[in-house]
mmCIF file of N, CA and C in Angstrom:
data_model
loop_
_atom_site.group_PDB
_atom_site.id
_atom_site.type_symbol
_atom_site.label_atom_id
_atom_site.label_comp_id
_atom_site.label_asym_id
_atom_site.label_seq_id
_atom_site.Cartn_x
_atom_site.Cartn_y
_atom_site.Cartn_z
ATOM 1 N N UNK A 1 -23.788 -62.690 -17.756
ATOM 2 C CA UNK A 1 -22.830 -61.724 -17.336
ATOM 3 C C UNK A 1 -23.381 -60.303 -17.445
ATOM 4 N N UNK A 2 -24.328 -60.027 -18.660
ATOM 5 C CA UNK A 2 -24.915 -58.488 -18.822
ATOM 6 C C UNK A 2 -25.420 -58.112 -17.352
ATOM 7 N N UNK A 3 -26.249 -59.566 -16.754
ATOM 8 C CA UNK A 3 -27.310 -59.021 -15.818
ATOM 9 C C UNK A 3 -26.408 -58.353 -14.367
ATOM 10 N N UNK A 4 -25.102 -59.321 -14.118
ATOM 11 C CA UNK A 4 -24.522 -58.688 -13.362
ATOM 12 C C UNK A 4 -24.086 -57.604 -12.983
ATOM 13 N N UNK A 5 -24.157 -56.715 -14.168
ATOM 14 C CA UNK A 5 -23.335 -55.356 -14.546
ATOM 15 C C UNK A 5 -24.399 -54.115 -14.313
ATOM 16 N N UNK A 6 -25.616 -54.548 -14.559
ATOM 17 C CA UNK A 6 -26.821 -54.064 -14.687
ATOM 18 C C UNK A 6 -27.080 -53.399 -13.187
ATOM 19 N N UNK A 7 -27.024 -54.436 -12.412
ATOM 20 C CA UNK A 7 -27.305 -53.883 -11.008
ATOM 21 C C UNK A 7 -26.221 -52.260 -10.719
ATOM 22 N N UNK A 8 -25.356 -52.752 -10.807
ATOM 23 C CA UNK A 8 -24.102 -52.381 -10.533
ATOM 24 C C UNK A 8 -23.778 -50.331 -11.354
ATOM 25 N N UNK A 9 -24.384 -50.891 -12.754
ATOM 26 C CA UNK A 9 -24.507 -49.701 -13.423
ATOM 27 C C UNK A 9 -25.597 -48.304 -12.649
ATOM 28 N N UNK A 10 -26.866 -49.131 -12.678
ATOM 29 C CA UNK A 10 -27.721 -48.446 -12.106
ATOM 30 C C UNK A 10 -27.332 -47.950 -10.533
ATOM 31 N N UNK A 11 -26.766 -48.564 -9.455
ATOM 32 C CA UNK A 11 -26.334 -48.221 -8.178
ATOM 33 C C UNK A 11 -26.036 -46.964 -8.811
ATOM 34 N N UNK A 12 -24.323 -47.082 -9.656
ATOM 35 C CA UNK A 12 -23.564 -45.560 -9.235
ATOM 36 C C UNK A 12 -24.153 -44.927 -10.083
ATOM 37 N N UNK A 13 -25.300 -45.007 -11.272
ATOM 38 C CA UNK A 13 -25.912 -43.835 -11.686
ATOM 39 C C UNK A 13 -26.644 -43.421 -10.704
ATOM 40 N N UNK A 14 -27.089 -44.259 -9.691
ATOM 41 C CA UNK A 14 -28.217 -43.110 -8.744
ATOM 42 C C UNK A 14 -27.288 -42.679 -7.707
ATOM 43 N N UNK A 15 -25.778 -42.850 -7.576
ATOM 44 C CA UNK A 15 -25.557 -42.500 -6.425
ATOM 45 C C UNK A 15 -24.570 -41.404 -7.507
ATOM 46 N N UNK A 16 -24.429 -41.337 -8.525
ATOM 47 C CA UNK A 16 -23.860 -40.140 -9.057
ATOM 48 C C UNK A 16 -24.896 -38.989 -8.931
ATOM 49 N N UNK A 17 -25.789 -38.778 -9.189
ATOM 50 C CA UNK A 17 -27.249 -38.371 -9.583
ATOM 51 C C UNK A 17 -27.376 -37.633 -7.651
ATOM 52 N N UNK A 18 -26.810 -38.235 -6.576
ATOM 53 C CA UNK A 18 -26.466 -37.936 -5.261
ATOM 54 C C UNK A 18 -25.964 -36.711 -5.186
ATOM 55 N N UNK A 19 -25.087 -37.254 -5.998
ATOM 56 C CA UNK A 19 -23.443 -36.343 -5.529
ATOM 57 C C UNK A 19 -23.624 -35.069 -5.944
ATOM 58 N N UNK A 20 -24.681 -34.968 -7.131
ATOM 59 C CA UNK A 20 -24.880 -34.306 -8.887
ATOM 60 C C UNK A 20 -25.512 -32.990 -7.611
ATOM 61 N N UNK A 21 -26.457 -33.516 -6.748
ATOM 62 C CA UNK A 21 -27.769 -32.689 -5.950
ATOM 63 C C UNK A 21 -26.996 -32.411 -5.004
ATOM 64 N N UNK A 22 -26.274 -32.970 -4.268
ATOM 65 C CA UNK A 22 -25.971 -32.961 -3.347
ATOM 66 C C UNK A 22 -24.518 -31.428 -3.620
ATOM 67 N N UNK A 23 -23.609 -31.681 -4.349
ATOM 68 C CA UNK A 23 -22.926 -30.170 -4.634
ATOM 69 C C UNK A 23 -23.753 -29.027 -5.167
ATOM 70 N N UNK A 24 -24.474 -29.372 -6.099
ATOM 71 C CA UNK A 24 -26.068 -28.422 -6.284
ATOM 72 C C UNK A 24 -26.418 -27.444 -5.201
ATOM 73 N N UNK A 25 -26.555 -28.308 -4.109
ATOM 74 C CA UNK A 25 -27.401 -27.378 -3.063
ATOM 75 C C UNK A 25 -26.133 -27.229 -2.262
ATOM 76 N N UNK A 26 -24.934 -27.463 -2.115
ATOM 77 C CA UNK A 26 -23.890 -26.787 -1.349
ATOM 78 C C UNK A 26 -23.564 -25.825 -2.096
ATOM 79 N N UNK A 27 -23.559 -25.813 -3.251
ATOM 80 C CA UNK A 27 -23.349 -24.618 -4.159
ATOM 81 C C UNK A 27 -23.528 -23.285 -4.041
ATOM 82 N N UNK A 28 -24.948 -23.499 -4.013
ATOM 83 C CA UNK A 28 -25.987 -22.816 -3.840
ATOM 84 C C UNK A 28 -26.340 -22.211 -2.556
ATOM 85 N N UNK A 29 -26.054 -22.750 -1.549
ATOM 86 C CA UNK A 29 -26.132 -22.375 -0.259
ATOM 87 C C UNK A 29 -24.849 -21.614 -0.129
ATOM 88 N N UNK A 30 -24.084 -21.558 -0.604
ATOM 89 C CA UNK A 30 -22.503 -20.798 -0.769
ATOM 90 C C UNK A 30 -22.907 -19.340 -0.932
ATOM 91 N N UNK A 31 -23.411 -19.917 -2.029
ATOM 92 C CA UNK A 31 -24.008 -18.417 -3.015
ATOM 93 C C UNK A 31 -24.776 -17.497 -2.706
ATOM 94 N N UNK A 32 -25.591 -17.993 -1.848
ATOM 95 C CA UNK A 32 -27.147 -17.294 -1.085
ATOM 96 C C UNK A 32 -25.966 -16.963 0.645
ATOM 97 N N UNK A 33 -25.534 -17.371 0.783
ATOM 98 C CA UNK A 33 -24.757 -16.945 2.151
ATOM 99 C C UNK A 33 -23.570 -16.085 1.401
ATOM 100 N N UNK A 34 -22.699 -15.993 0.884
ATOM 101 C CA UNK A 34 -22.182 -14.686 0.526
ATOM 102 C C UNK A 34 -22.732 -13.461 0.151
ATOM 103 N N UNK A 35 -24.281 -13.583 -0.440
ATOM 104 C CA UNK A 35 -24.376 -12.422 -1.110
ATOM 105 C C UNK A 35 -25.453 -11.816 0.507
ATOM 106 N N UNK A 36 -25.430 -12.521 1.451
ATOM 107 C CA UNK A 36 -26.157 -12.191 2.747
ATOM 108 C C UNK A 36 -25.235 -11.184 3.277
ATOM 109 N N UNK A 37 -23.735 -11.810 3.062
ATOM 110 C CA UNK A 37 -22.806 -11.183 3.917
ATOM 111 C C UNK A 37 -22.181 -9.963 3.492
ATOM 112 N N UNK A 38 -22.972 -9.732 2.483
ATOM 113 C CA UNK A 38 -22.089 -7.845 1.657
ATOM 114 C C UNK A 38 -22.753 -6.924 2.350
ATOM 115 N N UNK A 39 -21.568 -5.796 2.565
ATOM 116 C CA UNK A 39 -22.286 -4.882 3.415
ATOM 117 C C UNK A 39 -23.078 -3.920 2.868
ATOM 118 N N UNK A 40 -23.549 -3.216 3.919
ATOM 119 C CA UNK A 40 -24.508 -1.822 3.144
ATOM 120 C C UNK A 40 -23.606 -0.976 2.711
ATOM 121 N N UNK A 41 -24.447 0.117 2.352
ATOM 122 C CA UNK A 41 -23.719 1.550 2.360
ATOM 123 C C UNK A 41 -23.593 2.535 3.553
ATOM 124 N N UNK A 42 -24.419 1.655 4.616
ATOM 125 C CA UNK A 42 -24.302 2.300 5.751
ATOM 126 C C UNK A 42 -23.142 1.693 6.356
ATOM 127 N N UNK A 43 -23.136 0.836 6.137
ATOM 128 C CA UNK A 43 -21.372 -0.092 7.184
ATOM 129 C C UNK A 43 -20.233 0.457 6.606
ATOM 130 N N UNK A 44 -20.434 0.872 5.083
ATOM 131 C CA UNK A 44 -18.982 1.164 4.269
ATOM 132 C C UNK A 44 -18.940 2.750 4.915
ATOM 133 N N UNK A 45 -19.769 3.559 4.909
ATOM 134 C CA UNK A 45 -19.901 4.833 5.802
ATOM 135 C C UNK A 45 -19.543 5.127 6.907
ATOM 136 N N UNK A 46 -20.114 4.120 7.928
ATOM 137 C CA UNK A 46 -19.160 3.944 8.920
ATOM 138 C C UNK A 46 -17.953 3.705 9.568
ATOM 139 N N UNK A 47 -17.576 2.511 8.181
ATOM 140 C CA UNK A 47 -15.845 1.811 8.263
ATOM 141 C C UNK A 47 -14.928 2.919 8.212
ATOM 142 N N UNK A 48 -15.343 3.356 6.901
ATOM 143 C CA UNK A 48 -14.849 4.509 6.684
ATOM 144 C C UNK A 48 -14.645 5.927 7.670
ATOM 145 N N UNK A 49 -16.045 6.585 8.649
ATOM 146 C CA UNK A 49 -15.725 7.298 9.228
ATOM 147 C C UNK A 49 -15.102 7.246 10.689
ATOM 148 N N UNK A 50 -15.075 6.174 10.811
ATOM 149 C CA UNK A 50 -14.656 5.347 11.972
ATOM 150 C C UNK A 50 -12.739 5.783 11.793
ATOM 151 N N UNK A 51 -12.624 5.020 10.799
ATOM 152 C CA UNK A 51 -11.016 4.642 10.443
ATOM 153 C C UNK A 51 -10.464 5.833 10.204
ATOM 154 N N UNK A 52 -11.337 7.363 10.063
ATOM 155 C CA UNK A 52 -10.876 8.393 9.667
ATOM 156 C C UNK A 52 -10.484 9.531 10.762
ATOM 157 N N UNK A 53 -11.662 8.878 11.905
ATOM 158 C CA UNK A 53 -11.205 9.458 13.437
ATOM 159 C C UNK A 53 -10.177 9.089 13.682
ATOM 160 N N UNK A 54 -9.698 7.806 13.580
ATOM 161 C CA UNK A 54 -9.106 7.253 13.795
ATOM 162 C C UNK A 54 -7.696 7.212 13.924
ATOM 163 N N UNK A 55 -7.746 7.587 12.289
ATOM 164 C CA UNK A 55 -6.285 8.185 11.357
ATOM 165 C C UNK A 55 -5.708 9.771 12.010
ATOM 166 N N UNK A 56 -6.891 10.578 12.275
ATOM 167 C CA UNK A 56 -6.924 11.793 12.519
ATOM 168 C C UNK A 56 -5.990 11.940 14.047
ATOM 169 N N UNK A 57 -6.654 10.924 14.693
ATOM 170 C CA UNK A 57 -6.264 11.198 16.211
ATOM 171 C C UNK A 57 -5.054 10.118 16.551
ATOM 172 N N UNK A 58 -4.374 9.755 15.818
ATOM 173 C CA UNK A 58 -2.845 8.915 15.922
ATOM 174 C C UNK A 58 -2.351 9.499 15.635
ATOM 175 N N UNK A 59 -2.257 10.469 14.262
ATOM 176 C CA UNK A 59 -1.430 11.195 13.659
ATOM 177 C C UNK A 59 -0.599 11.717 14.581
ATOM 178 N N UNK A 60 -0.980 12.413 15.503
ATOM 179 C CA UNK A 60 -0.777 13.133 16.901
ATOM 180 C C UNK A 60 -0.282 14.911 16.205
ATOM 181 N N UNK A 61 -1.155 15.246 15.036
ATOM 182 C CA UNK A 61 -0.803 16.959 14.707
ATOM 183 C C UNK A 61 -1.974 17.400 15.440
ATOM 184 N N UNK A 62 -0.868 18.696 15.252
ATOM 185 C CA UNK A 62 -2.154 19.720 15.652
ATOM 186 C C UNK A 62 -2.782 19.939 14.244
ATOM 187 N N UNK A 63 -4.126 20.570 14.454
ATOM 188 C CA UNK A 63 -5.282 20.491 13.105
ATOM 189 C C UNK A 63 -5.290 19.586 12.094
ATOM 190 N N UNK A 64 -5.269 18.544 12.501
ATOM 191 C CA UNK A 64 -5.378 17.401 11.170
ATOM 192 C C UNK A 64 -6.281 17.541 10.707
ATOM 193 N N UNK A 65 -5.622 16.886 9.124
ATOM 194 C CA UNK A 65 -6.873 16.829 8.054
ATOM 195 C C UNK A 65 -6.899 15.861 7.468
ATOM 196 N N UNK A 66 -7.428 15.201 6.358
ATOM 197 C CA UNK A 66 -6.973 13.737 5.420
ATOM 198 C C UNK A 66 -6.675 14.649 4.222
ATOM 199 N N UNK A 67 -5.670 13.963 3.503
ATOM 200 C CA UNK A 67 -5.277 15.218 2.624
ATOM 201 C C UNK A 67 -5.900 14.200 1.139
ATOM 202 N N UNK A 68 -5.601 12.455 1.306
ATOM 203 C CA UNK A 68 -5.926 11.910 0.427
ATOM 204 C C UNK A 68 -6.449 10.344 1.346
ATOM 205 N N UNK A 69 -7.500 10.009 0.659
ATOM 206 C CA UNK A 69 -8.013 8.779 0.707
ATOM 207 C C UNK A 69 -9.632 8.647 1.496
ATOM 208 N N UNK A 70 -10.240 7.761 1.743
ATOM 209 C CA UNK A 70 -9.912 6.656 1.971
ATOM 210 C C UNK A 70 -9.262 5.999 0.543
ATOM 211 N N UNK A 71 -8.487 4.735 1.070
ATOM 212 C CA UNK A 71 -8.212 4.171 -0.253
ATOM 213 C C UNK A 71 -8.847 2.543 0.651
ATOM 214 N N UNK A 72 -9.328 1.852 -0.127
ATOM 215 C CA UNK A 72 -9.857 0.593 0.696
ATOM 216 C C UNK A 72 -9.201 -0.602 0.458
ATOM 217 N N UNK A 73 -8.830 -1.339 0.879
ATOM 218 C CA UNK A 73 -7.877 -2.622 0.624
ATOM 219 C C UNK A 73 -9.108 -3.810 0.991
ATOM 220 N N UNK A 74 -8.392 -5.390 0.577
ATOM 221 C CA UNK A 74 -9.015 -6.294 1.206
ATOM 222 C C UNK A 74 -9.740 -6.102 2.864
ATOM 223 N N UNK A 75 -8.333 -5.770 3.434
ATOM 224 C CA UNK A 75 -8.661 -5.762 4.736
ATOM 225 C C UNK A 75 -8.099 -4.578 5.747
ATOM 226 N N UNK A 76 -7.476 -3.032 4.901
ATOM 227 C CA UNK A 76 -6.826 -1.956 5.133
ATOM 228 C C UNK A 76 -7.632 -0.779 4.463
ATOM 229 N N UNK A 77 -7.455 0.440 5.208
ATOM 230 C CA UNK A 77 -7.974 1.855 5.128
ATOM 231 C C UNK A 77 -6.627 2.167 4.762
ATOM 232 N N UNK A 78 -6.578 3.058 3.563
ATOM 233 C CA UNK A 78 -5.168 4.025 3.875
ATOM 234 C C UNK A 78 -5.722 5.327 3.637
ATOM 235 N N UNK A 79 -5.121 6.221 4.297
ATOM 236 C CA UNK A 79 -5.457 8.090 4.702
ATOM 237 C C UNK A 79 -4.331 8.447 4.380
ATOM 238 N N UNK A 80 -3.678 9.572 3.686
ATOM 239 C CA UNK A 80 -2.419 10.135 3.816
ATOM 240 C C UNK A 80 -3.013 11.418 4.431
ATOM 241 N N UNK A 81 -2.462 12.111 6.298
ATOM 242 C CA UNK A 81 -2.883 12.503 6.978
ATOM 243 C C UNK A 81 -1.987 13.987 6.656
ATOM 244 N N UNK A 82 -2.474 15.268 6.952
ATOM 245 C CA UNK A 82 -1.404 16.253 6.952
ATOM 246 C C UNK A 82 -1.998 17.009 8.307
ATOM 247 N N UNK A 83 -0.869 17.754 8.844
ATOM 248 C CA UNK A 83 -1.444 18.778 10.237
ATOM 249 C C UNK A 83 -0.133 19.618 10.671
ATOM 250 N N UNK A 84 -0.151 20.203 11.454
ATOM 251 C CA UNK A 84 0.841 20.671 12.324
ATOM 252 C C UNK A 84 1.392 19.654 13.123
ATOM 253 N N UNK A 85 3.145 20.105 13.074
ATOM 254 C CA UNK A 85 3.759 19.257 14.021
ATOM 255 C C UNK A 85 3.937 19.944 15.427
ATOM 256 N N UNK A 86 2.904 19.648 16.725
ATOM 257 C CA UNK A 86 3.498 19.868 17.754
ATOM 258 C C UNK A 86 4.193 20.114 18.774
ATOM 259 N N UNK A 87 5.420 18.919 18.185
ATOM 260 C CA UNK A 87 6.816 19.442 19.054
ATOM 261 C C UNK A 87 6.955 20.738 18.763
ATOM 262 N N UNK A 88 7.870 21.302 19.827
ATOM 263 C CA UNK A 88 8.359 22.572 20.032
ATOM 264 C C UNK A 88 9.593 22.899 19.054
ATOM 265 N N UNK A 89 10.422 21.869 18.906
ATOM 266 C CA UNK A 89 11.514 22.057 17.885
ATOM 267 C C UNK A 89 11.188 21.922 16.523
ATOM 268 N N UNK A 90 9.791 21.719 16.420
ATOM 269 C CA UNK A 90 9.003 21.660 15.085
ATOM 270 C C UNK A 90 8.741 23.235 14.352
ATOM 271 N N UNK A 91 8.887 24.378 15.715
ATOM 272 C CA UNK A 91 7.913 25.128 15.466
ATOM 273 C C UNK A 91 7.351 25.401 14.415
ATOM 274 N N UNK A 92 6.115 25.023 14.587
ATOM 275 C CA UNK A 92 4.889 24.715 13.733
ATOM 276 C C UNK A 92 4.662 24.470 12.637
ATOM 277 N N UNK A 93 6.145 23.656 12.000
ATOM 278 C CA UNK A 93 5.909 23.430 10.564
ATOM 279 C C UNK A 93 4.925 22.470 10.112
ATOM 280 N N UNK A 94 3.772 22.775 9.134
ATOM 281 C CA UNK A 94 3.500 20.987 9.024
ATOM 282 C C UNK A 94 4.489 20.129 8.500
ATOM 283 N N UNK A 95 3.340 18.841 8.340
ATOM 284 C CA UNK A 95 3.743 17.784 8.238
ATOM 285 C C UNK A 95 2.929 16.710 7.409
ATOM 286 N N UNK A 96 3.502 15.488 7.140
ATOM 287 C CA UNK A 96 2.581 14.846 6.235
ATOM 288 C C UNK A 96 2.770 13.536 6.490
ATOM 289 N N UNK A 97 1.798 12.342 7.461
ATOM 290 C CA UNK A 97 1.915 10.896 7.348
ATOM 291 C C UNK A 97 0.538 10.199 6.243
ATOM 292 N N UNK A 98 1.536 8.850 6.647
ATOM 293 C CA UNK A 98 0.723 7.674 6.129
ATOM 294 C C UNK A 98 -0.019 7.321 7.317
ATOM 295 N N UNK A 99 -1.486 6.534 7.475
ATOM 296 C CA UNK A 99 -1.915 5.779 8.448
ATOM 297 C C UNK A 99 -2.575 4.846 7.791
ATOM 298 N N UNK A 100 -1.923 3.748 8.126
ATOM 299 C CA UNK A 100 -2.553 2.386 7.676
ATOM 300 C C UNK A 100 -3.586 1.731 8.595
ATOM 301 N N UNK A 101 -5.054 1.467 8.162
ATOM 302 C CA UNK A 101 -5.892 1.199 9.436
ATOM 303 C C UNK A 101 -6.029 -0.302 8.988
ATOM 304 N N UNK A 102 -5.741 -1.338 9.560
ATOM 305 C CA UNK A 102 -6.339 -2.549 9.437
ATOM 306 C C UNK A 102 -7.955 -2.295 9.877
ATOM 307 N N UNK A 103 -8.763 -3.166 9.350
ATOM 308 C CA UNK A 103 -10.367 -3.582 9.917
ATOM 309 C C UNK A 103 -10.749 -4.836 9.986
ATOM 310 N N UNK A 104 -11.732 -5.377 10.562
ATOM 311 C CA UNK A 104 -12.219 -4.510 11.611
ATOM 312 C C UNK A 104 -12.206 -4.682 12.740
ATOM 313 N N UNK A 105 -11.075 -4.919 12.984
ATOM 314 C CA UNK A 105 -9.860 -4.834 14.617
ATOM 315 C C UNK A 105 -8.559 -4.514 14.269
ATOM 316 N N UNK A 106 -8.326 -3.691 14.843
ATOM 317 C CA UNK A 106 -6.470 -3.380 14.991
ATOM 318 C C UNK A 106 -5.877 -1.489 14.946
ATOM 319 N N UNK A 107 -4.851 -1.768 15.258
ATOM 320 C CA UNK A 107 -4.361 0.136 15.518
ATOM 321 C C UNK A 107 -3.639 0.385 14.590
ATOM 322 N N UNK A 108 -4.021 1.472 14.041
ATOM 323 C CA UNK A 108 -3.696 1.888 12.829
ATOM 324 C C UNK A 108 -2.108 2.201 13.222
ATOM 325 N N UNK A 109 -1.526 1.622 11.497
ATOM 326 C CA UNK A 109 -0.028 2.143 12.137
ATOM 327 C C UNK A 109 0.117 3.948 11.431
ATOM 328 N N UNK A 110 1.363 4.466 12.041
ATOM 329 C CA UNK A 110 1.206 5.245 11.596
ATOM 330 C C UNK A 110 2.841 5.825 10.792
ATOM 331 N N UNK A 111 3.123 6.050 9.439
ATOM 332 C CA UNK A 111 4.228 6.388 9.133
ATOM 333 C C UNK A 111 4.381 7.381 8.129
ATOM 334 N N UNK A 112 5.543 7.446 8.826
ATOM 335 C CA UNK A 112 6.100 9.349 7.738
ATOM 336 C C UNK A 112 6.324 9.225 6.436
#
């Protein structure tokens, strides 16, 4: 009866010993492909000045500025934008929004 067991033992130690290598190098290949995918300091420079035109020219003031941020989210820019308000019944008071930029696709929203 030992000898029967014998075969049997040894199989799933070598096919554990599989599994052992086999998540090993998926692991690992995880690991070496995320740290491929972090950006520079040139992309965060860009995200950033990109999302800031961006913010600037939705706002819809006259002389915008960013008064605070970037602030960076998972997957959001936030700017709190200040400028002149345009309308005529504004006369020329400023003003002060939020612009929320999703990245890296989408139109920034924009709120008071």
């Amino acid at each position: 009866m030992q000898q029967s067991w014998k075969p049997t033992l040894q199989a799933s130690g070598a096919m554990a010993m599989k599994m052992t290598m086999k998540m090993l190098l998926v692991t690992t290949s995880l690991l070496l492909s995320a740290g491929a995918q972090a950006s520079s300091a040139d992309q965060w420079k860009k995200l950033k000045a990109d999302t800031r035109a961006t913010c600037l020219a939705e706002s819809g003031f006259k002389q915008p500025k960013v008064l605070e941020g970037p602030i960076v989210f998972s997957n959001r820019v936030l700017y709190r934008i200040g400028g002149i308000w345009p309308q005529q019944h504004m006369k020329g008071k400023s003003g002060k929004v939020y612009c929320l930029h999703p990245y890296p696709d989408g139109r920034p929203e924009i709120v008071e």
